[in-house]
Amino acid sequence: MGITEIADDIGRSIEGLGSSVSEALFEPVIRLGVTGLSRAGKTVFITSLVANLLDRGRMPALTGGERIRAAYLKPQPDDTVPRFDYEAYLADLTGPAPHWPEGTRAVSELRLSFRVASGGLLGGLRGLRTVHLDIVDYPGEWLLDLGLIEQSFDDWSTGVLDRLPGRPGADDFLRVLDEVDLYAALEEPRAKQLAEAFTRHLQAAREAGFSDCSPGRFLLPGEMAGSPALTFAPVPPARYPRHSLGREMARRFDAYKREVIKPFFQDHFSRIDRQVVLVDVLGAIHAGPAALEDLRQSMAGILSAFRPGVPGLLLTLMGVKKVEKILFAATKADHLHHAQHARLTAITEALLREAKDRADFAGAQTMAMSLASLRTTSEDMIPHEGEELPAVRGRLKDGRSVALYPGDLPEDPAQLLAPAREGAESWLDADFGLMSFAPAPVVLRPGEGPPHIRLDRAAEFLFGDKL
């Protein structure tokens, strides 16, 4: 490395340290990571959160909200990261023909800045201070990949092949795997055939409600579609000869970790200090015991990638980040009557117990709750066999208004988690319904954001202490 390059590196380090000191002492920055697996509602969560922070009439539980004198969107600090398209998504959700926006397909970012009055007896003398909230949106499928960093190709292949039987699309992939000669010299069409069959299995598993569908870039390849780093598949561990198909699968797996996963961790994930993990618990319950158990294992794996805890002042000044608070949120609470929300929260806590305990032990603050980022239903009572059932009423995509009684969630979460762990094929004594409601038409009154359930409580937990 030349003198000029060394000087440039030192200059960048000093500049980064100066930025960290400035942020820590003068204009604090909260980097809030928002993730969740497919269909958990990341885009809707961020859009509704920002709208309700700009107009806080529906945020009574945000205790620092009364000290916010102004909130406004500012240019994001990372010039190379796409901006979260807040305005377009809000128009999708609240326009004349409301509809769900496209889901998260890549990393994006948005900065929301607050001018906040200081609290305490001397607050009036200190003037207003600025607090920045940087919201980082990224696919949960990519988060699953972080668990691969510490795995060898043989360990990863063994784990995947062991859990394949019985999963959607697995038989077709196993047939292709059985037909190819892994000891033969690499031929790119054979590698592509294997990777495409494995990708079809991952897509089918995701559609069926399964959560562990990594490598995540196989489902969201973006500009990397067709690259060698995304053209591999699990194979039975063996001593494959050099330049063989089997050996090349291992080499490409290592390239995927080096070229895809580690840069994502270093550039985005390692800089987060507050985190929301959105979980479609109702969707997993509806899909059956196998999907619920897969979700439990996936969430435990995801949380192993976090660095929870509270950094000291020195580490903060040096720019070192740890995840101080983690919120586990079961979404789509508006699909249930409020009488069942406590049960949904209890199931979520039990489902994520292993992950939550790990984060608690490391010193992070954690919370589980059920919420709806955008309320799409109203509550109703429907007659059934001489009794009234608590239901919700909403609008389907075709415009029809329907009432749904999804079934009673159990008071004891073990009634769901135990059969899921034991490999039950279906729920023996219950049936849980689920509908895909469209956004309801809404007229936003001055000073109010979109209707929601407990979004204010989520904001209070995540960053209320900074306001």
Tab-separated table of C-alpha atoms in Angstrom:
chain	number	residue	atom	x	y	z
A	1	MET	CA	0.000	0.000	0.000
A	2	GLY	CA	1.431	3.389	-0.996
A	3	ILE	CA	1.877	6.442	1.245
A	4	THR	CA	-1.037	8.192	-0.455
A	5	GLU	CA	-3.390	5.267	0.180
A	6	ILE	CA	-2.328	5.076	3.827
A	7	ALA	CA	-2.928	8.795	4.240
A	8	ASP	CA	-6.334	8.479	2.600
A	9	ASP	CA	-7.288	5.620	4.960
A	10	ILE	CA	-6.154	7.609	7.992
A	11	GLY	CA	-8.086	10.628	6.760
A	12	ARG	CA	-11.249	8.611	6.285
A	13	SER	CA	-10.865	7.060	9.754
A	14	ILE	CA	-10.462	10.488	11.369
A	15	GLU	CA	-13.423	11.819	9.394
A	16	GLY	CA	-15.555	8.851	10.472
A	17	LEU	CA	-14.517	9.265	14.108
A	18	GLY	CA	-15.327	12.980	13.963
A	19	SER	CA	-18.740	12.205	12.535
A	20	SER	CA	-19.392	9.657	15.294
A	21	VAL	CA	-18.379	12.133	18.018
A	22	SER	CA	-20.573	14.846	16.504
A	23	GLU	CA	-23.574	12.524	16.291
A	24	ALA	CA	-23.104	11.177	19.806
A	25	LEU	CA	-22.708	14.588	21.455
A	26	PHE	CA	-24.683	17.106	19.388
A	27	GLU	CA	-27.199	15.585	16.950
A	28	PRO	CA	-27.915	11.997	18.008
A	29	VAL	CA	-28.718	9.546	15.230
A	30	ILE	CA	-30.883	6.495	15.824
A	31	ARG	CA	-30.421	3.832	13.146
A	32	LEU	CA	-33.578	1.743	13.184
A	33	GLY	CA	-33.429	-1.518	11.255
A	34	VAL	CA	-36.746	-2.871	10.006
A	35	THR	CA	-36.876	-6.442	8.839
A	36	GLY	CA	-39.172	-9.412	8.663
A	37	LEU	CA	-39.700	-12.352	6.406
A	38	SER	CA	-41.802	-12.250	3.269
A	39	ARG	CA	-45.299	-10.772	3.685
A	40	ALA	CA	-44.618	-9.588	7.245
A	41	GLY	CA	-45.440	-6.002	6.221
A	42	LYS	CA	-42.109	-4.118	6.325
A	43	THR	CA	-43.011	-1.525	3.690
A	44	VAL	CA	-46.385	-0.773	5.268
A	45	PHE	CA	-44.827	-0.564	8.749
A	46	ILE	CA	-42.263	2.049	7.688
A	47	THR	CA	-44.746	4.067	5.627
A	48	SER	CA	-47.336	4.222	8.400
A	49	LEU	CA	-44.706	4.891	11.082
A	50	VAL	CA	-43.271	7.860	9.191
A	51	ALA	CA	-46.734	9.252	8.361
A	52	ASN	CA	-47.762	9.004	12.014
A	53	LEU	CA	-44.534	10.650	13.193
A	54	LEU	CA	-45.047	13.555	10.813
A	55	ASP	CA	-48.669	13.929	11.987
A	56	ARG	CA	-48.831	12.584	15.540
A	57	GLY	CA	-52.554	12.776	16.312
A	58	ARG	CA	-52.813	8.982	16.537
A	59	MET	CA	-49.646	8.511	18.656
A	60	PRO	CA	-50.755	9.097	22.282
A	61	ALA	CA	-48.424	6.446	23.722
A	62	LEU	CA	-45.330	8.211	22.338
A	63	THR	CA	-44.550	10.108	25.533
A	64	GLY	CA	-41.889	12.291	23.946
A	65	GLY	CA	-44.279	13.290	21.200
A	66	GLU	CA	-45.437	16.433	22.988
A	67	ARG	CA	-41.828	17.722	22.982
A	68	ILE	CA	-41.512	17.394	19.192
A	69	ARG	CA	-41.854	20.861	17.726
A	70	ALA	CA	-41.222	19.824	14.135
A	71	ALA	CA	-40.644	16.628	12.165
A	72	TYR	CA	-39.472	16.627	8.595
A	73	LEU	CA	-37.822	14.371	6.018
A	74	LYS	CA	-34.208	15.157	5.199
A	75	PRO	CA	-31.780	13.734	2.631
A	76	GLN	CA	-30.448	10.408	3.827
A	77	PRO	CA	-26.793	10.205	4.887
A	78	ASP	CA	-25.816	7.263	2.634
A	79	ASP	CA	-25.546	8.462	-0.947
A	80	THR	CA	-25.127	4.959	-2.392
A	81	VAL	CA	-28.273	3.473	-0.785
A	82	PRO	CA	-31.649	3.917	-2.527
A	83	ARG	CA	-34.130	6.161	-0.744
A	84	PHE	CA	-37.211	4.468	0.701
A	85	ASP	CA	-39.999	5.695	-1.595
A	86	TYR	CA	-42.228	6.935	1.210
A	87	GLU	CA	-44.410	9.286	-0.821
A	88	ALA	CA	-45.282	6.660	-3.441
A	89	TYR	CA	-46.065	4.014	-0.812
A	90	LEU	CA	-48.279	6.400	1.158
A	91	ALA	CA	-50.184	7.208	-2.037
A	92	ASP	CA	-50.660	3.450	-2.623
A	93	LEU	CA	-52.149	2.999	0.842
A	94	THR	CA	-54.275	6.138	1.154
A	95	GLY	CA	-55.114	7.138	-2.426
A	96	PRO	CA	-58.526	6.962	-4.131
A	97	ALA	CA	-57.999	3.256	-4.930
A	98	PRO	CA	-55.892	2.018	-1.986
A	99	HIS	CA	-53.781	-1.093	-2.528
A	100	TRP	CA	-50.785	-2.802	-0.981
A	101	PRO	CA	-47.406	-1.550	-2.269
A	102	GLU	CA	-44.675	-3.767	-3.650
A	103	GLY	CA	-42.665	-5.577	-0.990
A	104	THR	CA	-39.054	-5.005	0.013
A	105	ARG	CA	-36.585	-6.231	-2.612
A	106	ALA	CA	-33.380	-4.422	-1.624
A	107	VAL	CA	-31.879	-2.189	1.058
A	108	SER	CA	-33.361	1.302	1.244
A	109	GLU	CA	-33.145	4.143	3.737
A	110	LEU	CA	-35.026	7.211	4.930
A	111	ARG	CA	-34.033	9.977	7.372
A	112	LEU	CA	-36.688	11.600	9.551
A	113	SER	CA	-35.406	14.501	11.666
A	114	PHE	CA	-37.025	15.963	14.769
A	115	ARG	CA	-36.654	19.338	16.464
A	116	VAL	CA	-37.244	18.474	20.102
A	117	ALA	CA	-37.644	20.647	23.186
A	118	SER	CA	-35.482	19.592	26.114
A	119	GLY	CA	-37.244	18.281	29.188
A	120	GLY	CA	-36.709	19.124	32.833
A	121	LEU	CA	-36.722	22.374	34.766
A	122	LEU	CA	-34.089	23.974	32.547
A	123	GLY	CA	-35.558	22.694	29.300
A	124	GLY	CA	-36.803	26.127	28.273
A	125	LEU	CA	-33.297	27.568	28.587
A	126	ARG	CA	-31.578	24.916	26.483
A	127	GLY	CA	-33.490	25.550	23.290
A	128	LEU	CA	-34.388	22.959	20.691
A	129	ARG	CA	-32.192	20.030	19.838
A	130	THR	CA	-32.106	17.873	16.689
A	131	VAL	CA	-32.557	14.103	16.686
A	132	HIS	CA	-32.266	12.081	13.478
A	133	LEU	CA	-34.074	8.793	12.892
A	134	ASP	CA	-32.486	6.798	10.060
A	135	ILE	CA	-34.813	3.961	9.052
A	136	VAL	CA	-33.102	1.118	7.194
A	137	ASP	CA	-35.357	-1.304	5.332
A	138	TYR	CA	-33.932	-4.623	4.197
A	139	PRO	CA	-35.364	-8.021	3.220
A	140	GLY	CA	-35.620	-10.546	6.028
A	141	GLU	CA	-34.507	-13.206	3.572
A	142	TRP	CA	-31.091	-11.508	3.516
A	143	LEU	CA	-30.996	-11.501	7.306
A	144	LEU	CA	-31.356	-15.293	7.302
A	145	ASP	CA	-28.122	-15.431	5.317
A	146	LEU	CA	-26.105	-14.014	8.217
A	147	GLY	CA	-26.398	-17.391	9.904
A	148	LEU	CA	-24.436	-18.919	7.021
A	149	ILE	CA	-21.266	-16.945	7.750
A	150	GLU	CA	-20.090	-19.358	10.462
A	151	GLN	CA	-21.147	-22.513	8.582
A	152	SER	CA	-19.010	-24.654	6.316
A	153	PHE	CA	-20.483	-25.834	3.027
A	154	ASP	CA	-20.700	-29.418	4.321
A	155	ASP	CA	-22.533	-28.358	7.495
A	156	TRP	CA	-24.942	-26.171	5.534
A	157	SER	CA	-25.609	-28.897	2.961
A	158	THR	CA	-26.222	-31.497	5.654
A	159	GLY	CA	-28.723	-29.279	7.466
A	160	VAL	CA	-30.627	-28.383	4.294
A	161	LEU	CA	-30.781	-31.955	2.966
A	162	ASP	CA	-31.932	-33.283	6.361
A	163	ARG	CA	-34.979	-31.002	6.462
A	164	LEU	CA	-35.916	-31.226	2.776
A	165	PRO	CA	-38.192	-34.316	2.892
A	166	GLY	CA	-41.836	-33.310	2.927
A	167	ARG	CA	-41.234	-29.688	1.959
A	168	PRO	CA	-42.837	-28.171	-1.144
A	169	GLY	CA	-40.746	-28.654	-4.272
A	170	ALA	CA	-38.193	-30.821	-2.463
A	171	ASP	CA	-38.878	-33.984	-4.456
A	172	ASP	CA	-38.117	-32.284	-7.781
A	173	PHE	CA	-34.839	-30.888	-6.487
A	174	LEU	CA	-33.782	-34.231	-4.995
A	175	ARG	CA	-34.556	-35.920	-8.322
A	176	VAL	CA	-32.299	-33.465	-10.177
A	177	LEU	CA	-29.598	-33.899	-7.528
A	178	ASP	CA	-29.773	-37.673	-7.948
A	179	GLU	CA	-29.457	-37.424	-11.747
A	180	VAL	CA	-26.311	-35.274	-11.926
A	181	ASP	CA	-22.799	-36.643	-11.503
A	182	LEU	CA	-21.183	-34.528	-8.782
A	183	TYR	CA	-17.775	-36.188	-9.376
A	184	ALA	CA	-17.706	-35.272	-13.063
A	185	ALA	CA	-15.943	-32.198	-14.391
A	186	LEU	CA	-17.873	-28.967	-13.972
A	187	GLU	CA	-20.277	-28.183	-16.783
A	188	GLU	CA	-22.076	-24.883	-16.324
A	189	PRO	CA	-25.456	-26.178	-17.599
A	190	ARG	CA	-25.421	-28.849	-14.849
A	191	ALA	CA	-24.592	-26.269	-12.167
A	192	LYS	CA	-27.372	-24.025	-13.464
A	193	GLN	CA	-29.810	-26.953	-13.523
A	194	LEU	CA	-29.077	-27.723	-9.867
A	195	ALA	CA	-29.320	-24.091	-8.758
A	196	GLU	CA	-32.597	-23.509	-10.619
A	197	ALA	CA	-34.181	-26.642	-9.123
A	198	PHE	CA	-33.105	-25.574	-5.648
A	199	THR	CA	-34.458	-22.054	-6.231
A	200	ARG	CA	-37.836	-23.463	-7.343
A	201	HIS	CA	-37.971	-25.400	-4.077
A	202	LEU	CA	-37.235	-22.256	-2.068
A	203	GLN	CA	-39.942	-20.345	-3.923
A	204	ALA	CA	-42.499	-23.123	-3.363
A	205	ALA	CA	-41.594	-23.349	0.330
A	206	ARG	CA	-42.008	-19.609	0.781
A	207	GLU	CA	-45.397	-19.663	-0.949
A	208	ALA	CA	-46.477	-22.476	1.393
A	209	GLY	CA	-45.672	-20.372	4.455
A	210	PHE	CA	-42.204	-21.669	5.370
A	211	SER	CA	-39.703	-19.145	6.705
A	212	ASP	CA	-36.238	-20.691	6.374
A	213	CYS	CA	-35.749	-20.161	2.657
A	214	SER	CA	-32.077	-19.232	2.479
A	215	PRO	CA	-29.884	-18.309	0.676
A	216	GLY	CA	-32.017	-15.209	0.526
A	217	ARG	CA	-30.528	-13.818	-2.681
A	218	PHE	CA	-31.853	-16.850	-4.540
A	219	LEU	CA	-35.326	-15.388	-3.976
A	220	LEU	CA	-34.307	-11.727	-4.428
A	221	PRO	CA	-31.260	-11.834	-6.733
A	222	GLY	CA	-31.510	-8.313	-8.168
A	223	GLU	CA	-28.541	-7.460	-10.347
A	224	MET	CA	-26.775	-10.688	-9.300
A	225	ALA	CA	-29.231	-12.984	-11.120
A	226	GLY	CA	-27.328	-15.661	-13.034
A	227	SER	CA	-23.955	-14.921	-11.434
A	228	PRO	CA	-21.762	-17.860	-10.295
A	229	ALA	CA	-22.134	-16.707	-6.668
A	230	LEU	CA	-25.868	-17.507	-6.987
A	231	THR	CA	-25.423	-20.715	-8.984
A	232	PHE	CA	-24.921	-23.423	-6.383
A	233	ALA	CA	-26.984	-25.884	-4.341
A	234	PRO	CA	-26.536	-28.200	-1.356
A	235	VAL	CA	-24.934	-31.558	-2.157
A	236	PRO	CA	-24.080	-34.594	0.008
A	237	PRO	CA	-20.707	-34.044	1.751
A	238	ALA	CA	-17.886	-36.013	0.132
A	239	ARG	CA	-14.287	-35.666	-1.085
A	240	TYR	CA	-14.998	-34.391	-4.567
A	241	PRO	CA	-12.032	-34.097	-6.974
A	242	ARG	CA	-10.685	-30.745	-8.118
A	243	HIS	CA	-12.650	-29.024	-10.892
A	244	SER	CA	-15.631	-31.304	-10.281
A	245	LEU	CA	-19.233	-30.135	-10.017
A	246	GLY	CA	-19.387	-31.065	-6.317
A	247	ARG	CA	-16.187	-29.134	-5.484
A	248	GLU	CA	-17.420	-26.111	-7.440
A	249	MET	CA	-20.638	-26.018	-5.405
A	250	ALA	CA	-18.545	-25.603	-2.248
A	251	ARG	CA	-16.344	-22.919	-3.839
A	252	ARG	CA	-19.372	-20.885	-4.939
A	253	PHE	CA	-20.959	-21.176	-1.492
A	254	ASP	CA	-17.791	-19.658	-0.017
A	255	ALA	CA	-17.887	-16.912	-2.653
A	256	TYR	CA	-21.498	-16.165	-1.724
A	257	LYS	CA	-20.502	-15.668	1.903
A	258	ARG	CA	-17.482	-13.550	0.991
A	259	GLU	CA	-18.958	-11.398	-1.778
A	260	VAL	CA	-22.613	-11.111	-0.747
A	261	ILE	CA	-23.226	-11.760	2.939
A	262	LYS	CA	-20.199	-10.130	4.546
A	263	PRO	CA	-20.484	-6.817	2.629
A	264	PHE	CA	-24.152	-6.579	3.622
A	265	PHE	CA	-23.225	-7.145	7.263
A	266	GLN	CA	-20.408	-4.592	7.213
A	267	ASP	CA	-22.198	-1.899	5.198
A	268	HIS	CA	-25.652	-2.031	6.747
A	269	PHE	CA	-26.426	-4.524	9.470
A	270	SER	CA	-23.478	-3.820	11.776
A	271	ARG	CA	-24.432	-0.117	11.998
A	272	ILE	CA	-27.934	-0.655	13.419
A	273	ASP	CA	-28.656	0.176	17.086
A	274	ARG	CA	-32.445	-0.389	17.292
A	275	GLN	CA	-34.244	-3.217	15.507
A	276	VAL	CA	-37.800	-4.234	14.622
A	277	VAL	CA	-38.405	-7.853	13.644
A	278	LEU	CA	-41.851	-8.176	12.048
A	279	VAL	CA	-43.350	-11.650	12.185
A	280	ASP	CA	-46.409	-12.960	10.356
A	281	VAL	CA	-47.409	-15.296	13.173
A	282	LEU	CA	-51.016	-15.574	11.978
A	283	GLY	CA	-49.877	-16.583	8.514
A	284	ALA	CA	-47.645	-19.317	9.940
A	285	ILE	CA	-50.454	-20.629	12.159
A	286	HIS	CA	-52.789	-20.688	9.168
A	287	ALA	CA	-50.176	-22.585	7.095
A	288	GLY	CA	-49.947	-25.361	9.711
A	289	PRO	CA	-47.655	-26.833	12.400
A	290	ALA	CA	-44.661	-27.374	10.096
A	291	ALA	CA	-44.676	-23.723	9.017
A	292	LEU	CA	-44.984	-22.520	12.626
A	293	GLU	CA	-42.044	-24.654	13.768
A	294	ASP	CA	-40.008	-23.470	10.783
A	295	LEU	CA	-40.752	-19.873	11.783
A	296	ARG	CA	-39.608	-20.553	15.358
A	297	GLN	CA	-36.312	-22.023	14.194
A	298	SER	CA	-35.779	-19.244	11.653
A	299	MET	CA	-36.304	-16.515	14.231
A	300	ALA	CA	-33.820	-18.178	16.590
A	301	GLY	CA	-31.287	-18.305	13.758
A	302	ILE	CA	-31.901	-14.684	12.786
A	303	LEU	CA	-31.330	-13.395	16.299
A	304	SER	CA	-28.007	-15.223	16.514
A	305	ALA	CA	-26.744	-12.693	13.955
A	306	PHE	CA	-27.483	-9.661	16.139
A	307	ARG	CA	-24.922	-8.062	18.417
A	308	PRO	CA	-27.241	-7.129	21.278
A	309	GLY	CA	-26.267	-5.016	24.234
A	310	VAL	CA	-25.594	-1.414	25.208
A	311	PRO	CA	-22.261	0.078	24.058
A	312	GLY	CA	-20.357	2.323	26.434
A	313	LEU	CA	-19.645	5.983	25.682
A	314	LEU	CA	-16.150	5.239	24.341
A	315	LEU	CA	-17.435	2.612	21.912
A	316	THR	CA	-20.196	4.987	20.843
A	317	LEU	CA	-17.675	7.733	20.125
A	318	MET	CA	-15.630	5.240	18.086
A	319	GLY	CA	-18.665	4.412	15.983
A	320	VAL	CA	-19.165	0.891	17.369
A	321	LYS	CA	-22.830	-0.126	17.279
A	322	LYS	CA	-24.737	-2.691	19.268
A	323	VAL	CA	-28.423	-3.424	19.064
A	324	GLU	CA	-29.770	-1.809	22.227
A	325	LYS	CA	-33.466	-2.577	21.740
A	326	ILE	CA	-35.249	-5.269	19.740
A	327	LEU	CA	-38.989	-5.299	19.143
A	328	PHE	CA	-40.631	-8.548	18.062
A	329	ALA	CA	-43.944	-7.578	16.497
A	330	ALA	CA	-46.667	-9.933	15.317
A	331	THR	CA	-48.281	-8.072	12.439
A	332	LYS	CA	-51.844	-8.118	11.080
A	333	ALA	CA	-53.441	-7.832	14.530
A	334	ASP	CA	-56.403	-6.197	12.777
A	335	HIS	CA	-57.254	-9.656	11.373
A	336	LEU	CA	-58.391	-10.576	14.898
A	337	HIS	CA	-60.964	-9.126	17.269
A	338	HIS	CA	-59.196	-7.168	20.028
A	339	ALA	CA	-60.288	-9.828	22.536
A	340	GLN	CA	-57.662	-12.145	21.008
A	341	HIS	CA	-54.760	-9.711	20.760
A	342	ALA	CA	-53.331	-10.732	24.143
A	343	ARG	CA	-53.296	-14.360	23.002
A	344	LEU	CA	-51.478	-13.437	19.796
A	345	THR	CA	-48.876	-11.548	21.820
A	346	ALA	CA	-48.428	-14.501	24.187
A	347	ILE	CA	-47.939	-16.883	21.249
A	348	THR	CA	-45.387	-14.503	19.758
A	349	GLU	CA	-43.466	-14.315	23.051
A	350	ALA	CA	-43.419	-18.105	23.351
A	351	LEU	CA	-42.483	-18.562	19.716
A	352	LEU	CA	-39.508	-16.219	20.060
A	353	ARG	CA	-38.528	-17.227	23.584
A	354	GLU	CA	-35.143	-18.657	22.630
A	355	ALA	CA	-34.184	-15.613	20.565
A	356	LYS	CA	-35.540	-13.183	23.163
A	357	ASP	CA	-33.683	-14.859	26.028
A	358	ARG	CA	-30.408	-14.640	24.113
A	359	ALA	CA	-30.863	-10.929	23.497
A	360	ASP	CA	-31.939	-10.272	27.108
A	361	PHE	CA	-28.876	-12.092	28.426
A	362	ALA	CA	-26.577	-9.947	26.270
A	363	GLY	CA	-28.024	-6.773	27.754
A	364	ALA	CA	-30.469	-5.628	25.083
A	365	GLN	CA	-33.987	-4.555	25.944
A	366	THR	CA	-36.599	-6.651	24.166
A	367	MET	CA	-40.365	-6.548	23.828
A	368	ALA	CA	-42.993	-8.617	22.037
A	369	MET	CA	-46.331	-7.202	20.943
A	370	SER	CA	-49.069	-7.562	18.368
A	371	LEU	CA	-49.802	-4.614	16.095
A	372	ALA	CA	-51.281	-3.518	12.802
A	373	SER	CA	-49.286	-0.899	10.915
A	374	LEU	CA	-52.389	0.008	8.926
A	375	ARG	CA	-55.795	-0.949	10.289
A	376	THR	CA	-57.847	-2.458	7.467
A	377	THR	CA	-60.826	-3.842	9.412
A	378	SER	CA	-63.560	-2.916	11.849
A	379	GLU	CA	-64.865	-5.172	14.588
A	380	ASP	CA	-68.209	-6.925	14.328
A	381	MET	CA	-70.285	-9.644	15.990
A	382	ILE	CA	-71.773	-12.317	13.746
A	383	PRO	CA	-74.496	-14.807	14.714
A	384	HIS	CA	-73.602	-18.495	14.648
A	385	GLU	CA	-75.710	-21.360	16.003
A	386	GLY	CA	-77.480	-19.171	18.507
A	387	GLU	CA	-74.456	-17.238	19.754
A	388	GLU	CA	-72.521	-14.139	18.766
A	389	LEU	CA	-68.942	-14.595	17.563
A	390	PRO	CA	-66.351	-11.758	17.709
A	391	ALA	CA	-65.328	-11.093	14.124
A	392	VAL	CA	-63.625	-8.506	11.951
A	393	ARG	CA	-65.036	-6.972	8.788
A	394	GLY	CA	-62.919	-5.792	5.901
A	395	ARG	CA	-62.688	-5.269	2.168
A	396	LEU	CA	-61.314	-7.887	-0.218
A	397	LYS	CA	-59.301	-7.034	-3.309
A	398	ASP	CA	-62.426	-7.329	-5.467
A	399	GLY	CA	-64.191	-4.711	-3.333
A	400	ARG	CA	-66.517	-7.041	-1.442
A	401	SER	CA	-67.030	-6.445	2.274
A	402	VAL	CA	-66.792	-9.651	4.304
A	403	ALA	CA	-66.861	-10.601	7.973
A	404	LEU	CA	-64.343	-13.146	9.264
A	405	TYR	CA	-64.289	-15.188	12.430
A	406	PRO	CA	-60.786	-16.708	12.225
A	407	GLY	CA	-61.214	-19.122	15.122
A	408	ASP	CA	-60.120	-18.824	18.751
A	409	LEU	CA	-56.402	-18.754	19.428
A	410	PRO	CA	-55.540	-20.906	22.461
A	411	GLU	CA	-54.879	-19.265	25.815
A	412	ASP	CA	-51.862	-21.534	26.305
A	413	PRO	CA	-49.305	-21.097	23.468
A	414	ALA	CA	-48.057	-24.644	24.106
A	415	GLN	CA	-51.228	-25.946	22.465
A	416	LEU	CA	-49.746	-24.698	19.189
A	417	LEU	CA	-46.011	-24.879	19.782
A	418	ALA	CA	-45.928	-28.426	21.174
A	419	PRO	CA	-47.539	-30.163	18.175
A	420	ALA	CA	-45.432	-27.962	15.885
A	421	ARG	CA	-42.223	-29.143	17.580
A	422	GLU	CA	-43.422	-32.746	17.467
A	423	GLY	CA	-43.955	-32.637	13.705
A	424	ALA	CA	-47.749	-32.759	13.596
A	425	GLU	CA	-49.149	-32.538	10.075
A	426	SER	CA	-52.220	-30.481	11.011
A	427	TRP	CA	-54.007	-28.893	13.952
A	428	LEU	CA	-56.102	-31.655	15.484
A	429	ASP	CA	-58.950	-29.752	17.126
A	430	ALA	CA	-58.962	-26.314	15.522
A	431	ASP	CA	-59.006	-24.548	12.195
A	432	PHE	CA	-57.615	-21.047	11.830
A	433	GLY	CA	-58.917	-18.906	9.003
A	434	LEU	CA	-57.146	-16.028	7.348
A	435	MET	CA	-58.168	-13.588	4.640
A	436	SER	CA	-56.130	-11.135	2.639
A	437	PHE	CA	-57.843	-7.822	3.296
A	438	ALA	CA	-57.182	-4.816	1.076
A	439	PRO	CA	-56.470	-1.393	2.571
A	440	ALA	CA	-59.678	0.357	3.557
A	441	PRO	CA	-60.420	3.768	2.057
A	442	VAL	CA	-59.325	6.418	4.535
A	443	VAL	CA	-59.619	10.180	4.794
A	444	LEU	CA	-56.678	11.591	6.732
A	445	ARG	CA	-57.718	14.510	8.902
A	446	PRO	CA	-55.244	17.325	9.539
A	447	GLY	CA	-52.689	16.286	12.153
A	448	GLU	CA	-53.465	12.556	11.921
A	449	GLY	CA	-51.611	9.725	10.206
A	450	PRO	CA	-53.175	6.486	8.956
A	451	PRO	CA	-55.150	4.354	11.479
A	452	HIS	CA	-53.137	1.635	13.197
A	453	ILE	CA	-53.031	-0.646	16.236
A	454	ARG	CA	-50.224	-0.055	18.804
A	455	LEU	CA	-47.812	1.607	16.395
A	456	ASP	CA	-47.423	4.370	18.990
A	457	ARG	CA	-46.408	1.825	21.627
A	458	ALA	CA	-43.861	0.366	19.239
A	459	ALA	CA	-42.361	3.812	18.600
A	460	GLU	CA	-42.268	4.578	22.332
A	461	PHE	CA	-40.310	1.416	23.047
A	462	LEU	CA	-37.905	1.795	20.145
A	463	PHE	CA	-36.873	5.434	20.401
A	464	GLY	CA	-39.095	7.277	22.876
A	465	ASP	CA	-36.126	7.516	25.248
A	466	LYS	CA	-34.230	9.600	22.689
A	467	LEU	CA	-36.977	12.216	22.465
